[in-house]
mmCIF file of C-alpha atoms in Angstrom:
data_model
loop_
_atom_site.group_PDB
_atom_site.id
_atom_site.type_symbol
_atom_site.label_atom_id
_atom_site.label_comp_id
_atom_site.label_asym_id
_atom_site.label_seq_id
_atom_site.Cartn_x
_atom_site.Cartn_y
_atom_site.Cartn_z
ATOM 1 C CA MET C 119 3.487 -24.643 1.737
ATOM 2 C CA ALA C 120 4.198 -21.380 -0.039
ATOM 3 C CA GLU C 121 7.152 -20.708 -2.321
ATOM 4 C CA ILE C 122 9.162 -17.874 -0.786
ATOM 5 C CA ILE C 123 9.924 -14.901 -3.034
ATOM 6 C CA ASP C 124 13.642 -14.253 -2.594
ATOM 7 C CA GLY C 125 13.838 -10.455 -2.717
ATOM 8 C CA ARG C 126 17.560 -10.412 -2.011
ATOM 9 C CA GLN C 127 18.442 -12.654 -4.946
ATOM 10 C CA LEU C 128 16.022 -10.874 -7.253
ATOM 11 C CA ALA C 129 17.516 -7.521 -6.250
ATOM 12 C CA LYS C 130 21.000 -8.867 -7.067
ATOM 13 C CA ASP C 131 19.763 -9.894 -10.522
ATOM 14 C CA VAL C 132 18.159 -6.483 -11.130
ATOM 15 C CA ASN C 133 21.276 -4.666 -9.879
ATOM 16 C CA GLN C 134 23.452 -6.712 -12.220
ATOM 17 C CA GLU C 135 21.242 -5.650 -15.141
ATOM 18 C CA THR C 136 21.385 -2.049 -13.927
ATOM 19 C CA LYS C 137 25.185 -2.170 -13.730
ATOM 20 C CA GLN C 138 25.367 -3.311 -17.358
ATOM 21 C CA ARG C 139 23.158 -0.376 -18.387
ATOM 22 C CA VAL C 140 25.305 2.060 -16.361
ATOM 23 C CA ASP C 141 28.433 0.737 -18.075
ATOM 24 C CA LYS C 142 26.839 1.335 -21.508
ATOM 25 C CA LEU C 143 25.894 4.892 -20.554
ATOM 26 C CA ARG C 144 29.368 5.608 -19.262
ATOM 27 C CA GLU C 145 30.800 4.444 -22.592
ATOM 28 C CA GLN C 146 28.725 7.315 -24.068
ATOM 29 C CA GLY C 147 30.197 9.731 -21.526
ATOM 30 C CA ILE C 148 27.027 9.699 -19.390
ATOM 31 C CA GLN C 149 27.111 8.928 -15.650
ATOM 32 C CA PRO C 150 23.700 8.550 -13.960
ATOM 33 C CA GLY C 151 23.438 10.854 -10.948
ATOM 34 C CA ILE C 152 21.301 10.663 -7.819
ATOM 35 C CA VAL C 153 21.078 12.834 -4.719
ATOM 36 C CA VAL C 154 19.404 11.764 -1.476
ATOM 37 C CA ILE C 155 18.494 14.567 0.922
ATOM 38 C CA LEU C 156 18.446 13.525 4.585
ATOM 39 C CA VAL C 157 17.208 15.789 7.383
ATOM 40 C CA GLY C 158 17.936 14.976 11.024
ATOM 41 C CA ASP C 159 19.324 11.835 12.613
ATOM 42 C CA ASP C 160 16.501 9.290 12.536
ATOM 43 C CA PRO C 161 18.375 5.943 12.874
ATOM 44 C CA ALA C 162 16.264 4.057 10.306
ATOM 45 C CA SER C 163 16.579 6.892 7.791
ATOM 46 C CA GLU C 164 20.339 6.986 8.355
ATOM 47 C CA ILE C 165 20.556 3.281 7.489
ATOM 48 C CA TYR C 166 18.280 3.541 4.446
ATOM 49 C CA THR C 167 20.091 6.532 2.975
ATOM 50 C CA ARG C 168 23.531 5.066 3.633
ATOM 51 C CA ASN C 169 22.505 1.817 1.914
ATOM 52 C CA LYS C 170 21.146 3.734 -1.090
ATOM 53 C CA HIS C 171 24.311 5.811 -1.333
ATOM 54 C CA ARG C 172 26.596 2.755 -1.131
ATOM 55 C CA LYS C 173 24.604 0.831 -3.705
ATOM 56 C CA ALA C 174 24.538 3.762 -6.133
ATOM 57 C CA THR C 175 28.297 4.255 -5.796
ATOM 58 C CA LYS C 176 28.935 0.529 -6.286
ATOM 59 C CA LEU C 177 26.862 0.526 -9.477
ATOM 60 C CA GLY C 178 28.872 3.407 -10.906
ATOM 61 C CA PHE C 179 26.514 6.330 -10.284
ATOM 62 C CA LYS C 180 27.429 9.821 -9.236
ATOM 63 C CA SER C 181 25.854 9.661 -5.774
ATOM 64 C CA ILE C 182 25.410 12.525 -3.313
ATOM 65 C CA LEU C 183 24.097 12.162 0.235
ATOM 66 C CA LYS C 184 23.131 15.680 1.329
ATOM 67 C CA LYS C 185 22.584 15.910 5.095
ATOM 68 C CA PHE C 186 20.910 18.695 7.066
ATOM 69 C CA PRO C 187 20.497 19.041 10.846
ATOM 70 C CA ALA C 188 17.065 18.360 12.352
ATOM 71 C CA ASP C 189 16.428 22.076 12.972
ATOM 72 C CA VAL C 190 17.017 23.147 9.350
ATOM 73 C CA ASP C 191 14.488 25.622 7.965
ATOM 74 C CA GLN C 192 12.206 25.211 4.934
ATOM 75 C CA ALA C 193 14.055 27.744 2.776
ATOM 76 C CA THR C 194 17.380 25.907 3.130
ATOM 77 C CA VAL C 195 15.946 22.561 2.011
ATOM 78 C CA MET C 196 14.011 24.184 -0.835
ATOM 79 C CA ALA C 197 17.204 25.910 -1.982
ATOM 80 C CA ALA C 198 18.990 22.524 -2.078
ATOM 81 C CA VAL C 199 16.180 21.035 -4.179
ATOM 82 C CA GLU C 200 16.421 23.958 -6.607
ATOM 83 C CA GLN C 201 20.202 23.542 -6.765
ATOM 84 C CA TYR C 202 19.891 19.891 -7.793
ATOM 85 C CA ASN C 203 16.979 20.647 -10.141
ATOM 86 C CA ALA C 204 19.398 22.870 -12.051
ATOM 87 C CA ASP C 205 22.370 20.475 -11.826
ATOM 88 C CA ASP C 206 22.702 18.701 -15.175
ATOM 89 C CA SER C 207 24.744 15.886 -13.608
ATOM 90 C CA ILE C 208 21.793 14.809 -11.403
ATOM 91 C CA ASP C 209 19.034 12.601 -12.862
ATOM 92 C CA GLY C 210 17.159 11.729 -9.676
ATOM 93 C CA ILE C 211 16.348 13.617 -6.461
ATOM 94 C CA LEU C 212 14.960 11.847 -3.390
ATOM 95 C CA VAL C 213 13.995 13.420 -0.054
ATOM 96 C CA GLN C 214 14.092 10.816 2.722
ATOM 97 C CA GLU C 215 10.973 10.614 4.892
ATOM 98 C CA PRO C 216 10.091 11.244 7.669
ATOM 99 C CA LEU C 217 10.880 14.954 7.849
ATOM 100 C CA PRO C 218 10.853 17.048 11.041
ATOM 101 C CA ASP C 219 7.564 18.755 11.928
ATOM 102 C CA GLN C 220 8.736 22.253 11.003
ATOM 103 C CA LEU C 221 9.167 21.262 7.347
ATOM 104 C CA ASP C 222 6.402 21.145 4.747
ATOM 105 C CA GLY C 223 7.171 17.824 3.077
ATOM 106 C CA LEU C 224 4.491 18.252 0.437
ATOM 107 C CA ALA C 225 5.944 21.570 -0.717
ATOM 108 C CA ILE C 226 9.416 20.024 -0.874
ATOM 109 C CA THR C 227 8.195 17.036 -2.922
ATOM 110 C CA ASN C 228 6.279 19.309 -5.267
ATOM 111 C CA ALA C 229 9.385 21.455 -5.782
ATOM 112 C CA ILE C 230 11.320 18.545 -7.307
ATOM 113 C CA ARG C 231 11.317 18.672 -11.085
ATOM 114 C CA PRO C 232 8.946 15.945 -12.351
ATOM 115 C CA ASP C 233 11.643 14.517 -14.632
ATOM 116 C CA LYS C 234 13.991 14.196 -11.616
ATOM 117 C CA ASP C 235 11.340 12.860 -9.208
ATOM 118 C CA VAL C 236 12.920 9.433 -8.752
ATOM 119 C CA ASP C 237 10.384 8.482 -6.030
ATOM 120 C CA GLY C 238 7.444 9.079 -8.397
ATOM 121 C CA LEU C 239 5.617 11.290 -5.884
ATOM 122 C CA HIS C 240 5.189 14.533 -7.826
ATOM 123 C CA PRO C 241 1.487 15.186 -8.622
ATOM 124 C CA LEU C 242 2.247 15.274 -12.355
ATOM 125 C CA ASN C 243 3.791 11.789 -12.264
ATOM 126 C CA LEU C 244 1.062 10.410 -10.016
ATOM 127 C CA GLY C 245 -1.574 11.842 -12.353
ATOM 128 C CA LYS C 246 0.028 10.211 -15.387
ATOM 129 C CA LEU C 247 0.144 6.888 -13.538
ATOM 130 C CA TYR C 248 -3.529 7.069 -12.508
ATOM 131 C CA ALA C 249 -4.514 8.064 -16.053
ATOM 132 C CA ASN C 250 -2.380 5.201 -17.403
ATOM 133 C CA GLN C 251 -0.788 7.597 -19.851
ATOM 134 C CA PRO C 252 1.817 6.351 -22.327
ATOM 135 C CA GLY C 253 5.357 7.680 -22.261
ATOM 136 C CA HIS C 254 8.187 7.908 -19.770
ATOM 137 C CA TYR C 255 7.627 8.923 -16.147
ATOM 138 C CA PRO C 256 8.798 7.573 -12.772
ATOM 139 C CA VAL C 257 6.578 5.584 -10.395
ATOM 140 C CA ALA C 258 6.962 4.872 -6.668
ATOM 141 C CA CYS C 259 9.867 2.472 -6.152
ATOM 142 C CA THR C 260 8.267 -0.055 -3.771
ATOM 143 C CA PRO C 261 5.254 -0.709 -6.042
ATOM 144 C CA ARG C 262 7.606 -0.855 -9.013
ATOM 145 C CA GLY C 263 9.683 -3.478 -7.198
ATOM 146 C CA ILE C 264 6.559 -5.512 -6.422
ATOM 147 C CA MET C 265 5.516 -5.412 -10.092
ATOM 148 C CA THR C 266 8.994 -6.734 -10.959
ATOM 149 C CA MET C 267 8.452 -9.572 -8.473
ATOM 150 C CA PHE C 268 5.175 -10.456 -10.182
ATOM 151 C CA ASP C 269 6.902 -10.443 -13.566
ATOM 152 C CA ARG C 270 9.906 -12.561 -12.526
ATOM 153 C CA TYR C 271 7.761 -15.070 -10.620
ATOM 154 C CA ASN C 272 5.231 -15.317 -13.487
ATOM 155 C CA VAL C 273 2.262 -14.039 -11.471
ATOM 156 C CA ASP C 274 -0.653 -13.476 -13.853
ATOM 157 C CA LEU C 275 -2.484 -10.292 -12.839
ATOM 158 C CA GLU C 276 -5.157 -10.057 -15.516
ATOM 159 C CA GLY C 277 -8.642 -10.432 -14.069
ATOM 160 C CA LYS C 278 -7.332 -11.379 -10.611
ATOM 161 C CA ASN C 279 -8.761 -9.970 -7.377
ATOM 162 C CA ALA C 280 -6.046 -7.813 -5.828
ATOM 163 C CA VAL C 281 -6.496 -6.408 -2.320
ATOM 164 C CA ILE C 282 -4.133 -3.801 -0.887
ATOM 165 C CA VAL C 283 -4.143 -3.084 2.848
ATOM 166 C CA GLY C 284 -2.737 0.399 3.403
ATOM 167 C CA ARG C 285 -3.481 3.509 1.364
ATOM 168 C CA SER C 286 -0.245 5.536 1.577
ATOM 169 C CA ILE C 287 0.997 7.609 -1.331
ATOM 170 C CA LEU C 288 4.295 5.699 -1.157
ATOM 171 C CA VAL C 289 2.806 2.222 -1.551
ATOM 172 C CA GLY C 290 -0.948 1.659 -1.474
ATOM 173 C CA LYS C 291 -2.248 4.245 -3.935
ATOM 174 C CA PRO C 292 0.380 3.841 -6.674
ATOM 175 C CA MET C 293 0.210 0.065 -6.213
ATOM 176 C CA ALA C 294 -3.536 0.162 -6.854
ATOM 177 C CA ALA C 295 -2.973 2.181 -10.030
ATOM 178 C CA LEU C 296 -0.298 -0.192 -11.334
ATOM 179 C CA LEU C 297 -2.501 -3.215 -10.678
ATOM 180 C CA ASN C 298 -5.503 -1.542 -12.311
ATOM 181 C CA ASN C 299 -3.347 -0.704 -15.313
ATOM 182 C CA ALA C 300 -2.377 -4.393 -15.486
ATOM 183 C CA ASN C 301 -6.104 -5.331 -15.634
ATOM 184 C CA ALA C 302 -6.402 -6.668 -12.094
ATOM 185 C CA THR C 303 -9.605 -5.967 -10.154
ATOM 186 C CA THR C 304 -8.292 -3.849 -7.317
ATOM 187 C CA CYS C 305 -9.622 -3.068 -3.836
ATOM 188 C CA LEU C 306 -7.774 -0.506 -1.689
ATOM 189 C CA THR C 307 -8.410 -0.974 2.038
ATOM 190 C CA SER C 308 -6.928 0.116 5.362
ATOM 191 C CA ILE C 309 -6.944 -0.846 9.036
ATOM 192 C CA HIS C 310 -10.144 1.247 9.278
ATOM 193 C CA THR C 311 -12.002 -1.010 6.823
ATOM 194 C CA VAL C 312 -15.031 -2.705 8.403
ATOM 195 C CA ASP C 313 -14.580 -6.513 8.490
ATOM 196 C CA LEU C 314 -11.238 -6.382 6.712
ATOM 197 C CA PRO C 315 -10.738 -10.199 6.836
ATOM 198 C CA ALA C 316 -13.901 -10.714 4.759
ATOM 199 C CA ILE C 317 -12.238 -8.690 1.996
ATOM 200 C CA THR C 318 -8.709 -10.099 2.288
ATOM 201 C CA ARG C 319 -10.114 -13.638 2.041
ATOM 202 C CA GLN C 320 -11.309 -12.786 -1.497
ATOM 203 C CA ALA C 321 -7.837 -11.791 -2.659
ATOM 204 C CA ASP C 322 -5.926 -13.766 -5.269
ATOM 205 C CA ILE C 323 -3.173 -11.213 -4.666
ATOM 206 C CA LEU C 324 -2.819 -9.632 -1.220
ATOM 207 C CA ILE C 325 -0.418 -6.724 -0.622
ATOM 208 C CA VAL C 326 -0.108 -5.547 2.979
ATOM 209 C CA ALA C 327 1.462 -2.189 3.819
ATOM 210 C CA ALA C 328 -0.312 -1.110 6.996
ATOM 211 C CA GLY C 329 2.534 -0.865 9.508
ATOM 212 C CA SER C 330 0.791 -3.219 11.931
ATOM 213 C CA PRO C 331 2.706 -6.340 13.093
ATOM 214 C CA HIS C 332 1.024 -9.639 12.153
ATOM 215 C CA LEU C 333 -2.189 -7.895 11.121
ATOM 216 C CA ILE C 334 -2.906 -10.639 8.585
ATOM 217 C CA LYS C 335 -3.402 -14.140 9.994
ATOM 218 C CA GLU C 336 -3.735 -17.517 8.303
ATOM 219 C CA GLU C 337 -7.532 -17.380 8.450
ATOM 220 C CA ASP C 338 -7.515 -14.010 6.638
ATOM 221 C CA VAL C 339 -5.912 -15.431 3.490
ATOM 222 C CA LYS C 340 -7.404 -17.336 0.577
ATOM 223 C CA GLU C 341 -5.869 -20.730 -0.213
ATOM 224 C CA GLY C 342 -3.322 -20.297 -3.004
ATOM 225 C CA ALA C 343 -3.055 -16.510 -2.738
ATOM 226 C CA VAL C 344 0.069 -14.502 -3.570
ATOM 227 C CA VAL C 345 0.974 -12.521 -0.419
ATOM 228 C CA ILE C 346 3.298 -9.514 -0.502
ATOM 229 C CA ASP C 347 4.299 -8.134 2.910
ATOM 230 C CA VAL C 348 5.579 -4.545 2.754
ATOM 231 C CA GLY C 349 5.473 -3.966 6.512
ATOM 232 C CA ILE C 350 8.671 -3.576 8.528
ATOM 233 C CA ASN C 351 8.028 -3.489 12.272
ATOM 234 C CA ARG C 352 10.549 -3.758 15.086
ATOM 235 C CA LEU C 353 9.255 -5.754 18.060
ATOM 236 C CA ALA C 354 10.240 -5.097 21.691
ATOM 237 C CA SER C 355 12.727 -7.972 21.346
ATOM 238 C CA GLY C 356 14.463 -6.055 18.558
ATOM 239 C CA LYS C 357 13.355 -8.571 15.921
ATOM 240 C CA LEU C 358 12.044 -7.281 12.598
ATOM 241 C CA THR C 359 8.692 -8.627 11.487
ATOM 242 C CA GLY C 360 6.115 -7.842 8.835
ATOM 243 C CA ASP C 361 2.397 -7.094 8.719
ATOM 244 C CA VAL C 362 1.736 -10.748 7.883
ATOM 245 C CA ASP C 363 2.023 -13.744 10.219
ATOM 246 C CA PHE C 364 4.571 -15.330 7.896
ATOM 247 C CA GLU C 365 4.917 -18.680 9.659
ATOM 248 C CA ASN C 366 1.212 -19.495 9.490
ATOM 249 C CA VAL C 367 0.158 -17.637 6.336
ATOM 250 C CA SER C 368 2.883 -19.479 4.391
ATOM 251 C CA LYS C 369 0.916 -22.680 5.051
ATOM 252 C CA VAL C 370 -1.938 -21.494 2.815
ATOM 253 C CA ALA C 371 -0.352 -19.025 0.368
ATOM 254 C CA LYS C 372 1.094 -19.987 -3.010
ATOM 255 C CA LEU C 373 3.801 -17.304 -2.970
ATOM 256 C CA ILE C 374 4.903 -15.095 -0.071
ATOM 257 C CA THR C 375 7.579 -12.516 0.698
ATOM 258 C CA PRO C 376 9.598 -12.735 3.924
ATOM 259 C CA VAL C 377 10.476 -9.815 6.227
ATOM 260 C CA PRO C 378 13.296 -8.968 6.055
ATOM 261 C CA GLY C 379 14.610 -10.055 2.659
ATOM 262 C CA GLY C 380 11.501 -9.591 0.558
ATOM 263 C CA VAL C 381 10.232 -6.224 -0.641
ATOM 264 C CA GLY C 382 12.961 -4.101 1.000
ATOM 265 C CA PRO C 383 15.895 -5.076 -1.240
ATOM 266 C CA MET C 384 13.687 -4.685 -4.309
ATOM 267 C CA THR C 385 12.771 -1.120 -3.345
ATOM 268 C CA ILE C 386 16.417 -0.045 -3.418
ATOM 269 C CA ALA C 387 17.080 -2.051 -6.599
ATOM 270 C CA SER C 388 14.093 -0.335 -8.237
ATOM 271 C CA LEU C 389 15.382 3.079 -7.149
ATOM 272 C CA MET C 390 18.675 2.348 -8.890
ATOM 273 C CA GLN C 391 16.883 0.952 -11.948
ATOM 274 C CA GLN C 392 14.645 4.007 -12.212
ATOM 275 C CA THR C 393 17.569 6.441 -11.891
ATOM 276 C CA VAL C 394 19.171 4.780 -14.912
ATOM 277 C CA ASP C 395 15.827 4.952 -16.749
ATOM 278 C CA MET C 396 15.713 8.687 -16.097
ATOM 279 C CA ALA C 397 19.300 9.156 -17.331
ATOM 280 C CA GLU C 398 18.447 7.244 -20.509
ATOM 281 C CA TRP C 399 15.212 9.214 -21.038
ATOM 282 C CA ARG C 400 17.012 12.522 -20.552
ATOM 283 C CA HIS C 401 19.964 11.804 -22.818
ATOM 284 C CA ASN C 402 18.662 9.318 -25.350
ATOM 285 C CA GLY C 403 14.934 10.093 -25.471
#
């Protein structure tokens, strides 16, 4: 039976470390600042942004939740990004997805200053990650949180077969780069991959971020694998479930994340952690 990775407890530990770093910065007269831009009234986005705002405030950040109506135009959102780009009290800018159809999300992301791109989605930061360049730059928060899980649970990545299901720019692609940079042998797949189970069964480390409830079954997983479930799906019953059949896959895996309570809390903790990083980089080099 698998050991369950407790994302909630790990996030508490990371947040405690972050709070100590915030306190040290504030002793120097520096308060980390983050702004989250929310467009429209998508219920899930409302919850996510509110949770981020509350956590940032609790940790001692300057936190701004900037809301726009669903019918806002491109120029108004771009002007807000430029405002916070120029605001010296803001270290990190995040635009909550999804955005309404009339907005060009790519243009908005690309308008964020790379050194304030707390989500790690600017092409310059992605390029540095893929090139495995040295130096300071942000990376996508969910993959960063997963790498923290591997570190805290002593998961050895070197030489291991790592399979990622889902190729999004938020999770799959930066996750593949981070694993490659850690010397894992990485395979990036999707729900369109022919005979996907034949590939997932080879994985020592399996990360699933496809947005498909219970896509991965017990027979799709190698005995002793580490299984990270990024999926969050709401069933007709209202219950939240992941992309992995947790009950049965946990019989064969060595380590597994639950949904909820696994990757989700670590994503927010990593966002807070990275905002403090960016404040330290900006002020202390």
